[in-house]
mmCIF file with all atom_site columns, C-alpha atoms and ligand atoms in Angstrom:
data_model
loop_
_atom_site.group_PDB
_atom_site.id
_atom_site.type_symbol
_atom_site.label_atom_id
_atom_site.label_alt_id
_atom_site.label_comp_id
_atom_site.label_asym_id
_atom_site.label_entity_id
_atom_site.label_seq_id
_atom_site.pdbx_PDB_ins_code
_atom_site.Cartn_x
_atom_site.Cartn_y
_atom_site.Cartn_z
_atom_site.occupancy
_atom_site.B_iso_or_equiv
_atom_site.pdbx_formal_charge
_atom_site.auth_seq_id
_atom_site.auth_comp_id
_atom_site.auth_asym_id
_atom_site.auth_atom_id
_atom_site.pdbx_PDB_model_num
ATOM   1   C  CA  . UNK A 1 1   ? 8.220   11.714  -36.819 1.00 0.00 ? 1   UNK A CA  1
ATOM   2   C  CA  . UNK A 1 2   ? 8.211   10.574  -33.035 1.00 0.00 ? 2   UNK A CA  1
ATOM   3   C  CA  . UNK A 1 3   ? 5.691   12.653  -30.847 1.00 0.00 ? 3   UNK A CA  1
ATOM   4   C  CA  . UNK A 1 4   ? 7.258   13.099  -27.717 1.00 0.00 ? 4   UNK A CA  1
ATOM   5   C  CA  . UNK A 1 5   ? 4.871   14.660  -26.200 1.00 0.00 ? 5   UNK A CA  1
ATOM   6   C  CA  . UNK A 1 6   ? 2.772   11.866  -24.410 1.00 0.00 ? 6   UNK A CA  1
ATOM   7   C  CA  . UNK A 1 7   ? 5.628   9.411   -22.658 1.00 0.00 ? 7   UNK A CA  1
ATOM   8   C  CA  . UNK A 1 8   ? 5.124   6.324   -22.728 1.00 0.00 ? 8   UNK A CA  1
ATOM   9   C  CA  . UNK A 1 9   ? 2.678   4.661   -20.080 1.00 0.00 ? 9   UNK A CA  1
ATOM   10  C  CA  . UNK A 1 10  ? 5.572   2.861   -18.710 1.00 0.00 ? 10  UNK A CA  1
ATOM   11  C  CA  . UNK A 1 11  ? 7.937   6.239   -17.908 1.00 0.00 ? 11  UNK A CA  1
ATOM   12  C  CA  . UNK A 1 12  ? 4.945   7.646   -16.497 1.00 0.00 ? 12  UNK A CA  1
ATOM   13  C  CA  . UNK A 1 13  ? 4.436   4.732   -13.601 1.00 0.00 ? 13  UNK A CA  1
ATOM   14  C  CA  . UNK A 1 14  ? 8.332   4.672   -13.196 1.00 0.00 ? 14  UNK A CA  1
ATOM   15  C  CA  . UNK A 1 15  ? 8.278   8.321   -12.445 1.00 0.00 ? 15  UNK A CA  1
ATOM   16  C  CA  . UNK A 1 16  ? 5.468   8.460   -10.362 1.00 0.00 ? 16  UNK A CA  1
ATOM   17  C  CA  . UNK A 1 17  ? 6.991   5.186   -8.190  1.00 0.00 ? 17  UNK A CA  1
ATOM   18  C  CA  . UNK A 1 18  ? 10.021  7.469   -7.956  1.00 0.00 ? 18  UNK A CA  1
ATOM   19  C  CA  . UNK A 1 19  ? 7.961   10.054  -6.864  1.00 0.00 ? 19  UNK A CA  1
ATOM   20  C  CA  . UNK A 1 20  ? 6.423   8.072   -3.697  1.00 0.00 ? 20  UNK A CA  1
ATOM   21  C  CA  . UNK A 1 21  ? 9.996   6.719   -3.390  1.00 0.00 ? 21  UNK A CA  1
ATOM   22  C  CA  . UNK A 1 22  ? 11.487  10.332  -3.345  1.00 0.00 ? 22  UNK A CA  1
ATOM   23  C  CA  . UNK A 1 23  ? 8.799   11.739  -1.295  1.00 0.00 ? 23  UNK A CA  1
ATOM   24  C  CA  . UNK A 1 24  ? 7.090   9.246   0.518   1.00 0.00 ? 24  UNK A CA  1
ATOM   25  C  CA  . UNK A 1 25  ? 3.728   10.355  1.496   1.00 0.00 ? 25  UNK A CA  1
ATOM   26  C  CA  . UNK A 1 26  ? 2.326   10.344  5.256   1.00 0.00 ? 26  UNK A CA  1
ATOM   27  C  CA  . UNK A 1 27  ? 6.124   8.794   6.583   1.00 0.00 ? 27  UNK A CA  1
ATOM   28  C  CA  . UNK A 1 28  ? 6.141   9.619   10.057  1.00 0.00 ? 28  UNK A CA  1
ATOM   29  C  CA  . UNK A 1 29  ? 5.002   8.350   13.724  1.00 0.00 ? 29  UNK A CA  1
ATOM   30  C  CA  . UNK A 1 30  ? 1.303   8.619   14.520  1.00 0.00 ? 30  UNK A CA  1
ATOM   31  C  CA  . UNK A 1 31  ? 0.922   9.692   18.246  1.00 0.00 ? 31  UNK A CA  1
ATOM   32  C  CA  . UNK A 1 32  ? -2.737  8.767   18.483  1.00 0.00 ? 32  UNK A CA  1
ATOM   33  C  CA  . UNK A 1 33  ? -2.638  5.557   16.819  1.00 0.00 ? 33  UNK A CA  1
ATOM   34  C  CA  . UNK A 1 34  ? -4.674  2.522   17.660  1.00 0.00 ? 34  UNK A CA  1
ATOM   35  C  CA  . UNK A 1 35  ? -3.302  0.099   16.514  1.00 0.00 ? 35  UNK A CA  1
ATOM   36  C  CA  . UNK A 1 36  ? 0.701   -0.560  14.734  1.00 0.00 ? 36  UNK A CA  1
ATOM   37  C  CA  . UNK A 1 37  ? 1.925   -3.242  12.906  1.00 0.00 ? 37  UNK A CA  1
ATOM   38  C  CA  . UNK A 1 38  ? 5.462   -4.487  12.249  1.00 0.00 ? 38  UNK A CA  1
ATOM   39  C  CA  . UNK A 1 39  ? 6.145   -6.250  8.668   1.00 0.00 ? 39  UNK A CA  1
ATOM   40  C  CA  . UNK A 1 40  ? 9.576   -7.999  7.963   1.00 0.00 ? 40  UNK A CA  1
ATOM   41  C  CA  . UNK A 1 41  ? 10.048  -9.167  4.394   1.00 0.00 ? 41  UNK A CA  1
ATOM   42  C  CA  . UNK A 1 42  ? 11.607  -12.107 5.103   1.00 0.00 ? 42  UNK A CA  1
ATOM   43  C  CA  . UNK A 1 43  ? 13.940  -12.258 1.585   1.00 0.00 ? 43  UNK A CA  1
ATOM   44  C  CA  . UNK A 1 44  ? 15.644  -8.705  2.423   1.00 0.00 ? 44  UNK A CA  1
ATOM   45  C  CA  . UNK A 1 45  ? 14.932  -8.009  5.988   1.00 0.00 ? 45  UNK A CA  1
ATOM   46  C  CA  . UNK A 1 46  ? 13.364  -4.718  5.423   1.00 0.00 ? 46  UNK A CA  1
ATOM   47  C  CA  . UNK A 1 47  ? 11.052  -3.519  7.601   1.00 0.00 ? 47  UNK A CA  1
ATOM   48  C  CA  . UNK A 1 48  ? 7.835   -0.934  7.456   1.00 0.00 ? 48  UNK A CA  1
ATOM   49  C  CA  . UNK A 1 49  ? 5.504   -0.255  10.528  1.00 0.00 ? 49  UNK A CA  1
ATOM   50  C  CA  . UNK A 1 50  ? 2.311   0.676   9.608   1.00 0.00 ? 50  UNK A CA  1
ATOM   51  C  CA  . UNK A 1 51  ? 0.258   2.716   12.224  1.00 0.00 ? 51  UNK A CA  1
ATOM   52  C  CA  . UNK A 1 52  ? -4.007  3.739   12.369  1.00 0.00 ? 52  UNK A CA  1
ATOM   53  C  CA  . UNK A 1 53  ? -5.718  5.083   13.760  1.00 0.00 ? 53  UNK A CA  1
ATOM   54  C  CA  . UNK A 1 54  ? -9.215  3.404   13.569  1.00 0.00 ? 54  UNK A CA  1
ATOM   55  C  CA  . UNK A 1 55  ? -12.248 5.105   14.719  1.00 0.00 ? 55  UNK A CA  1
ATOM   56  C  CA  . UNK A 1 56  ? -16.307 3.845   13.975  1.00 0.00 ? 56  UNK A CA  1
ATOM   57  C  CA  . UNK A 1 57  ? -14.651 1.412   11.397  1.00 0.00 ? 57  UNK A CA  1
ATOM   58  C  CA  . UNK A 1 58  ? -12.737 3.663   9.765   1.00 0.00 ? 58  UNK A CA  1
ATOM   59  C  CA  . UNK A 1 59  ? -9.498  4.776   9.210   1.00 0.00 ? 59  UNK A CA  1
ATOM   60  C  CA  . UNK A 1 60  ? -9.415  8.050   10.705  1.00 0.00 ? 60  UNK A CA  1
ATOM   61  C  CA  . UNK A 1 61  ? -5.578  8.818   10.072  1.00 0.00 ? 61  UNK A CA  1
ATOM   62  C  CA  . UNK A 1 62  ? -2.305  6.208   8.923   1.00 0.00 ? 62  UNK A CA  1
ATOM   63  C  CA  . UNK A 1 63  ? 1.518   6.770   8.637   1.00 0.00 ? 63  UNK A CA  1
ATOM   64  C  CA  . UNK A 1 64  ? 4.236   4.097   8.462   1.00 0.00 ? 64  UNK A CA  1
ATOM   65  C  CA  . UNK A 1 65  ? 7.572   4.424   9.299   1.00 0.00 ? 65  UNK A CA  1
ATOM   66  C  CA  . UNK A 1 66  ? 10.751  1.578   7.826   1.00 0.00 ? 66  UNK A CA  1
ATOM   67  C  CA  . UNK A 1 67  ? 12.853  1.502   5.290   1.00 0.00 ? 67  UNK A CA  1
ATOM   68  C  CA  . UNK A 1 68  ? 13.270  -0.399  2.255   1.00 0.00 ? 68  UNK A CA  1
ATOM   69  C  CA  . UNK A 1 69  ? 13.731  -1.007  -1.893  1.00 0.00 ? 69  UNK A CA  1
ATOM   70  C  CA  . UNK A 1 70  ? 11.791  1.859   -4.103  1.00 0.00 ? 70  UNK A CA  1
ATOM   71  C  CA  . UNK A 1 71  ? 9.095   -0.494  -4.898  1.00 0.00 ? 71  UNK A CA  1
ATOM   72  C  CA  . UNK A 1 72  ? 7.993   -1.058  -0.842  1.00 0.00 ? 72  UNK A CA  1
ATOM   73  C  CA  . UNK A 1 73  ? 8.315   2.504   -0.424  1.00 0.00 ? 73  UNK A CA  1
ATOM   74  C  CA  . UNK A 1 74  ? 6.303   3.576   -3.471  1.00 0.00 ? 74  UNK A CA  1
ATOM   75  C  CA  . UNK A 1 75  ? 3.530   1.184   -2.402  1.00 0.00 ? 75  UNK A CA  1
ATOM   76  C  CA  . UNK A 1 76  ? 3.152   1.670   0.927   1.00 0.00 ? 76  UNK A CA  1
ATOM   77  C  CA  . UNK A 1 77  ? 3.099   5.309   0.075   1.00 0.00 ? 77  UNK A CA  1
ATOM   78  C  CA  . UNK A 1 78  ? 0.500   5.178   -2.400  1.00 0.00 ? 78  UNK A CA  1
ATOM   79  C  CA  . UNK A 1 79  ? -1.007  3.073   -0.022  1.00 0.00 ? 79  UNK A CA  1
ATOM   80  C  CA  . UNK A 1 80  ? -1.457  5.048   2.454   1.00 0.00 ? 80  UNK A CA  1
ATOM   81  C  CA  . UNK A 1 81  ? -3.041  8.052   0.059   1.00 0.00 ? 81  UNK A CA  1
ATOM   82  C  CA  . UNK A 1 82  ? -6.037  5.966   -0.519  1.00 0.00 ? 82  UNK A CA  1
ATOM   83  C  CA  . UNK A 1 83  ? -6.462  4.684   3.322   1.00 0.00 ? 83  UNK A CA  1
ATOM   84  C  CA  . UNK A 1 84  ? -7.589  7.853   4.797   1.00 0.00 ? 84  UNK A CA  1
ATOM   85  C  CA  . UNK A 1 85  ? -11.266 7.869   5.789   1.00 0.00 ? 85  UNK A CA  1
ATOM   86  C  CA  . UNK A 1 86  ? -12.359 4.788   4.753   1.00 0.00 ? 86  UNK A CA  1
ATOM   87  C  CA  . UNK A 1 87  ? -14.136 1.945   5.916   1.00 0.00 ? 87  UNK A CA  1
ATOM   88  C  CA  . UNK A 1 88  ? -12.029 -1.194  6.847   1.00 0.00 ? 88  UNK A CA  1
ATOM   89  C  CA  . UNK A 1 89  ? -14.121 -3.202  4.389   1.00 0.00 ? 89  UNK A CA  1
ATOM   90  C  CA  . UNK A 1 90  ? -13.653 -0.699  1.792   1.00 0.00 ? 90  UNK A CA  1
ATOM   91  C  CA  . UNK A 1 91  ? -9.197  -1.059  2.604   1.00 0.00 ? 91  UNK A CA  1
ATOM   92  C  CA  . UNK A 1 92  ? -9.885  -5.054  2.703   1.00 0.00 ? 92  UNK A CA  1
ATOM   93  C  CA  . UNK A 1 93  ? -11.357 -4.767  -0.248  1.00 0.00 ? 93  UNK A CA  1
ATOM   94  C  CA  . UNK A 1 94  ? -8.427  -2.522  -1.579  1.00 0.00 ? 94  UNK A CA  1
ATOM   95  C  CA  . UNK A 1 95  ? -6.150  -5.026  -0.228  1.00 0.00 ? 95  UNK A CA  1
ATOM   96  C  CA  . UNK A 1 96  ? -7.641  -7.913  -1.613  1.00 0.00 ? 96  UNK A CA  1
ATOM   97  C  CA  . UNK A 1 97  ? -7.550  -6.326  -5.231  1.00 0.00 ? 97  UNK A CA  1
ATOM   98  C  CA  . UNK A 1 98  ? -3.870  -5.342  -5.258  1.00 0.00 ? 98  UNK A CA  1
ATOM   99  C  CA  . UNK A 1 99  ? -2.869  -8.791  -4.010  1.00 0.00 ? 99  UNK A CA  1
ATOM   100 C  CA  . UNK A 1 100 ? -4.408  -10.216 -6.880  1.00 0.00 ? 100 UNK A CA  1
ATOM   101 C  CA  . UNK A 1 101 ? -3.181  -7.898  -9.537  1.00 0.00 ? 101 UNK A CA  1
ATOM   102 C  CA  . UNK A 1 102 ? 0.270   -8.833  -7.648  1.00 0.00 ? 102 UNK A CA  1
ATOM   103 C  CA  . UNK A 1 103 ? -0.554  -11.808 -9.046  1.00 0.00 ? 103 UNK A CA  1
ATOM   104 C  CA  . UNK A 1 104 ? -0.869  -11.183 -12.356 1.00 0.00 ? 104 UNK A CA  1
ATOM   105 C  CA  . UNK A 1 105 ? -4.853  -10.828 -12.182 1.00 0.00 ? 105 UNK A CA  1
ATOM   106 C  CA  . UNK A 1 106 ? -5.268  -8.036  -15.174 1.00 0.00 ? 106 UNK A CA  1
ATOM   107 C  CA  . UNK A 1 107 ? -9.035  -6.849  -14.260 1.00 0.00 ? 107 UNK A CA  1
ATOM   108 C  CA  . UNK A 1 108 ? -7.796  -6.276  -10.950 1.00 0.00 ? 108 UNK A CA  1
ATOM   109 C  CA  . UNK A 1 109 ? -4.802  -4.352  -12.250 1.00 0.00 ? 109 UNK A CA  1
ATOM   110 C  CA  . UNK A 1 110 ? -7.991  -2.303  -14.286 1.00 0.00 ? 110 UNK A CA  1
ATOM   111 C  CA  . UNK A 1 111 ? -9.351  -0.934  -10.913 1.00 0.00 ? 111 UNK A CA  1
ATOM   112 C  CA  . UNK A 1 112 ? -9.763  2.389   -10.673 1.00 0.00 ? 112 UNK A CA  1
ATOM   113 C  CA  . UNK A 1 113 ? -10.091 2.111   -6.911  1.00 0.00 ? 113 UNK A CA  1
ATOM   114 C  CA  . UNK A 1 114 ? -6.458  1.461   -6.965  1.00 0.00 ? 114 UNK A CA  1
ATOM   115 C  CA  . UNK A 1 115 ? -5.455  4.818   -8.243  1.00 0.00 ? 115 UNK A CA  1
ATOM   116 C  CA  . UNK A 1 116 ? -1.909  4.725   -8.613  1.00 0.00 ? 116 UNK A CA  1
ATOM   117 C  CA  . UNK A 1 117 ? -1.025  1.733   -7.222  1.00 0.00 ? 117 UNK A CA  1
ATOM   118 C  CA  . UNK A 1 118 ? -1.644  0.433   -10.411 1.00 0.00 ? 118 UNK A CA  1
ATOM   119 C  CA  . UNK A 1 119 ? 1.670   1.582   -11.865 1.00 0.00 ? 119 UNK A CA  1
ATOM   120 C  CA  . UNK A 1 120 ? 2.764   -1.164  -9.415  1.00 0.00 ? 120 UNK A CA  1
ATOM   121 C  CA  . UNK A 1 121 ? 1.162   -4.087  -12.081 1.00 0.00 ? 121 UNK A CA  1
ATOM   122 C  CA  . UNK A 1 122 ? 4.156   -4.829  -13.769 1.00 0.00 ? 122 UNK A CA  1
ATOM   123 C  CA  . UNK A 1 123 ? 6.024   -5.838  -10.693 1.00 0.00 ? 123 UNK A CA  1
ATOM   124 C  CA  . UNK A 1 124 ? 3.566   -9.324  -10.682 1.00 0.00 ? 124 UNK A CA  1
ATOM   125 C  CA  . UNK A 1 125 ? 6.404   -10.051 -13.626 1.00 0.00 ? 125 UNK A CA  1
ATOM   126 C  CA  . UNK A 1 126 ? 9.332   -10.124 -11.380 1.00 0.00 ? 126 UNK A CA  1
ATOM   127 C  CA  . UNK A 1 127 ? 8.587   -12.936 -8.680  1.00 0.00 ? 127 UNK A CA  1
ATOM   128 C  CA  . UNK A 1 128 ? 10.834  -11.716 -5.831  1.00 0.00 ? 128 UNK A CA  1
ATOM   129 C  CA  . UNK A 1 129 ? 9.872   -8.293  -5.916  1.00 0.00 ? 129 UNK A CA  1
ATOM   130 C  CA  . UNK A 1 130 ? 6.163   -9.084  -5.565  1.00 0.00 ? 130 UNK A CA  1
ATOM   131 C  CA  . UNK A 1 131 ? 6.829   -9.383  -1.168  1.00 0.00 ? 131 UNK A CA  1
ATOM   132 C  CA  . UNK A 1 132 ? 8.236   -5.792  -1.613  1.00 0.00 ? 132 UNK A CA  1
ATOM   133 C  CA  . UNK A 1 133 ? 4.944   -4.225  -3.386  1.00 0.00 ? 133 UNK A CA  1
ATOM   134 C  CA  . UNK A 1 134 ? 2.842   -5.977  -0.557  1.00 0.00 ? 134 UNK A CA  1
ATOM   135 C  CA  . UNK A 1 135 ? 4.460   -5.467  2.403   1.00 0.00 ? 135 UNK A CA  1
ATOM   136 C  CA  . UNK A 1 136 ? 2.601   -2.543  3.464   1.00 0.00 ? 136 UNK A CA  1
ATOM   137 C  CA  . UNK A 1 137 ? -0.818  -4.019  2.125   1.00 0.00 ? 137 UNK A CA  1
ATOM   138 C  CA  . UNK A 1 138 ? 0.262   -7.141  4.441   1.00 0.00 ? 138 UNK A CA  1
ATOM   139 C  CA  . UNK A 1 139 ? 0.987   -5.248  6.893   1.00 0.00 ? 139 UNK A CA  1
ATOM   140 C  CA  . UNK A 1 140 ? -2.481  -3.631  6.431   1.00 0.00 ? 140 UNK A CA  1
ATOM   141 C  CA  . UNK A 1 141 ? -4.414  -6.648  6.324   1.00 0.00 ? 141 UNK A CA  1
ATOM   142 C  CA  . UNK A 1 142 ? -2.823  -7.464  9.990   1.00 0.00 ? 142 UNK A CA  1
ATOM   143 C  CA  . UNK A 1 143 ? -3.413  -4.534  11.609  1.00 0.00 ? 143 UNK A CA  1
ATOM   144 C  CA  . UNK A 1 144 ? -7.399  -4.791  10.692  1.00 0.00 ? 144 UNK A CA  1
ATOM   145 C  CA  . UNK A 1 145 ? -6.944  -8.183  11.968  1.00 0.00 ? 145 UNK A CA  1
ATOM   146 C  CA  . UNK A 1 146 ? -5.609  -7.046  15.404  1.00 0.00 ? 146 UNK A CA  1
ATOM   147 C  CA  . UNK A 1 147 ? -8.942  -4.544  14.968  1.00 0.00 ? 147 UNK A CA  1
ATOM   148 C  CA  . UNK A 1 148 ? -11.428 -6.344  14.367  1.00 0.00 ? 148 UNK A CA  1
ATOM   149 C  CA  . UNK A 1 149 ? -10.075 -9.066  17.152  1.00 0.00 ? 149 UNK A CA  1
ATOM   150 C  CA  . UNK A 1 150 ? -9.854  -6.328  19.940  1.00 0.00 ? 150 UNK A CA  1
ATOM   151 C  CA  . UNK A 1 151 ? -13.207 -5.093  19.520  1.00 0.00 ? 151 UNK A CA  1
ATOM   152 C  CA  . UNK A 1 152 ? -14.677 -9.041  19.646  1.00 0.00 ? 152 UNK A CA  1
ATOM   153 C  CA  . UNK A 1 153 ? -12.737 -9.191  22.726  1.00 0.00 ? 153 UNK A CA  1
ATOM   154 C  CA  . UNK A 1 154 ? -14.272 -6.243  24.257  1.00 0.00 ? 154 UNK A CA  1
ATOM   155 C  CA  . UNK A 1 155 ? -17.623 -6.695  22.885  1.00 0.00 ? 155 UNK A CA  1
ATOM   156 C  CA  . UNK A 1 156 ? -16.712 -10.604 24.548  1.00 0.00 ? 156 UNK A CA  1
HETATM 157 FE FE1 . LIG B 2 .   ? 13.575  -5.239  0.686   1.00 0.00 ? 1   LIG B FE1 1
HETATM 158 FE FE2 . LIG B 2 .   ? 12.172  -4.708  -1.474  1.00 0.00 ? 1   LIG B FE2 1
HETATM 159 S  S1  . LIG B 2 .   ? 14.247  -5.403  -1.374  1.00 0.00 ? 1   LIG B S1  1
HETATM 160 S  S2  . LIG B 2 .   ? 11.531  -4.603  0.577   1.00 0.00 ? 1   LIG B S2  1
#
């Protein structure tokens, strides 16, 4: 007899990617933002801006705003659900780790810091989707860029 009542690991992530897709979380414009990023993926053309705002180091607050295929949508979502309140060394780090298990790294795709994004692993299997999973994580990584370089500028 079949028990149906566990579903397989693989319905589970594909329901909660629709999920984010469905009902993307923290979608919206950020008035009090510091600091926005644009990200094009160059294969499709769709776009996500990602907005912070960055206080002491941290991320105080984040929303994006774009459009795009269920997998960007999902990811930036989930993305954004683990962003709020932490350090930017602790969302580098976070960045760093989900680029990797984008690329087929399995301990990295073992993280529990990467919560759900981890139903995202078996996307590292399909090449051309892999840019759609890290656009918002790109677009991450650029906006602590822009950050960190502001604040050496003032600091001069
Ligand atoms: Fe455009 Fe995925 S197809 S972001």
């Amino acid at each position: 007899m079949i028990d149906r009542s566990t579903p397989p690991l693989k319905s589970l992530y594909q329901q909660l990617i629709l999920d984010h897709y469905r009902k993307p979380r923290n979608r919206g414009e950020l008035d009090d933002r510091t600091v926005e990023v644009l990200m094009r993926n160059p294969t499709c053309g769709d776009e996500i801006t990602l907005q912070l705002k960055v206080e002491d180091e941290r991320i105080a607050d984040v929303k994006f705003l774009g459009d795009g295929c269920s997998i960007s949508q999902a990811s930036v979502s989930m993305m954004t659900t683990l962003l709020k309140g932490e350090s930017l060394d602790k969302a580098h780090k976070l960045a760093t780790r989900f680029t990797k298990m984008m690329h087929g790294d399995e301990e990295a795709a073992r993280d529990p810091d990467l919560g759900n994004l981890r139903s995202l692993a078996g996307v590292a299997k399909f090449p051309v989707r892999i840019k759609c999973a890290l656009l918002g994580f790109d677009a991450l990584q650029e906006a602590m860029k822009k950050t960190r370089g502001e604040e050496e500028d003032a600091e001069g």
